[in-house]
C-alpha positions as a Python dict, from the first residue, in 0.01 Angstrom:
ca = {
    (1, 'M'): (0, 0, 0),
    (2, 'S'): (-37, 299, 280),
    (3, 'C'): (-379, 477, 345),
    (4, 'C'): (-411, 842, 384),
    (5, 'G'): (-588, 800, 712),
    (6, 'N'): (-885, 1024, 561),
    (7, 'K'): (-647, 1316, 563),
    (8, 'R'): (-783, 1427, 255),
    (9, 'A'): (-1107, 1450, 396),
    (10, 'A'): (-965, 1703, 632),
    (11, 'F'): (-925, 1958, 356),
    (12, 'V'): (-1204, 2161, 182),
    (13, 'Q'): (-1139, 2344, -149),
    (14, 'Q'): (-1182, 2724, -103),
    (15, 'P'): (-1210, 2975, -391),
    (16, 'T'): (-916, 3269, -379),
    (17, 'A'): (-951, 3607, -513),
    (18, 'G'): (-736, 3515, -828),
    (19, 'G'): (-1006, 3272, -924),
    (20, 'G'): (-792, 2949, -843),
    (21, 'R'): (-869, 2701, -539),
    (22, 'S'): (-668, 2668, -253),
    (23, 'L'): (-705, 2392, 28),
    (24, 'T'): (-807, 2477, 388),
    (25, 'R'): (-775, 2237, 676),
    (26, 'V'): (-1134, 2189, 859),
    (27, 'T'): (-1098, 2104, 1221),
    (28, 'P'): (-1393, 1911, 1338),
    (29, 'K'): (-1554, 2081, 1645),
    (30, 'M'): (-1566, 1801, 1936),
    (31, 'W'): (-1865, 1980, 2130),
    (32, 'S'): (-2155, 2183, 2051),
    (33, 'D'): (-2170, 2562, 2124),
    (34, 'W'): (-2225, 2730, 2439),
    (35, 'H'): (-2503, 2988, 2448),
    (36, 'F'): (-2448, 3327, 2648),
    (37, 'E'): (-2712, 3577, 2749),
    (38, 'N'): (-2652, 3969, 2782),
    (39, 'T'): (-2747, 4041, 3118),
    (40, 'G'): (-2601, 4418, 3113),
    (41, 'E'): (-2767, 4713, 2955),
    (42, 'P'): (-2517, 4814, 2670),
    (43, 'A'): (-2446, 4623, 2365),
    (44, 'V'): (-2156, 4389, 2406),
    (45, 'T'): (-1904, 4290, 2114),
    (46, 'L'): (-1624, 4030, 2175),
    (47, 'H'): (-1375, 3873, 1949),
    (48, 'G'): (-1321, 3468, 1985),
    (49, 'A'): (-961, 3434, 2113),
    (50, 'V'): (-941, 3087, 1942),
    (51, 'T'): (-1163, 3081, 1619),
    (52, 'G'): (-1141, 3443, 1540),
    (53, 'K'): (-1506, 3511, 1513),
    (54, 'H'): (-1671, 3819, 1632),
    (55, 'Y'): (-1984, 3784, 1878),
    (56, 'H'): (-2248, 4063, 1922),
    (57, 'W'): (-2484, 4097, 2171),
    (58, 'A'): (-2734, 4383, 2080),
    (59, 'H'): (-2912, 4432, 2374),
    (60, 'K'): (-2992, 4320, 2728),
    (61, 'G'): (-3159, 3955, 2709),
    (62, 'D'): (-3002, 3887, 2372),
    (63, 'V'): (-2875, 3532, 2356),
    (64, 'Q'): (-2588, 3416, 2111),
    (65, 'A'): (-2404, 3102, 2053),
    (66, 'V'): (-2031, 3096, 2105),
    (67, 'D'): (-1822, 2838, 2007),
    (68, 'Y'): (-1693, 2622, 2297),
    (69, 'R'): (-1333, 2720, 2208),
    (70, 'D'): (-1399, 3046, 2264),
    (71, 'A'): (-1607, 3035, 2556),
    (72, 'G'): (-1347, 2978, 2831),
    (73, 'P'): (-1204, 3328, 2828),
    (74, 'L'): (-1564, 3483, 2853),
    (75, 'G'): (-1581, 3426, 3237),
    (76, 'Q'): (-1409, 3738, 3274),
    (77, 'Y'): (-1716, 3919, 3118),
    (78, 'Q'): (-1960, 3740, 3382),
    (79, 'A'): (-2065, 4087, 3500),
    (80, 'V'): (-2247, 4120, 3165),
    (81, 'L'): (-2283, 3744, 3006),
    (82, 'K'): (-2428, 3480, 3165),
    (83, 'R'): (-2397, 3112, 3025),
    (84, 'V'): (-2762, 2975, 2943),
    (85, 'R'): (-2892, 2645, 2818),
}
């Protein structure tokens, strides 16, 4: 008898537009989020390259949590974003 290796637990049922349900794979995060502070004057909005999440810093001093998988490419914005915590 074989075991599923907890593969079923890696899926979650999500409702669909037609009222049915579909299975979506849930990938667990290995590390916690990184926090970035807006050090520039204008608002900053970025799109996460890996997760597809949208991140928005409304003003100077605003701190947002960023998924660690999206944090790497944010280095190119070091003129306006600084990692904190």
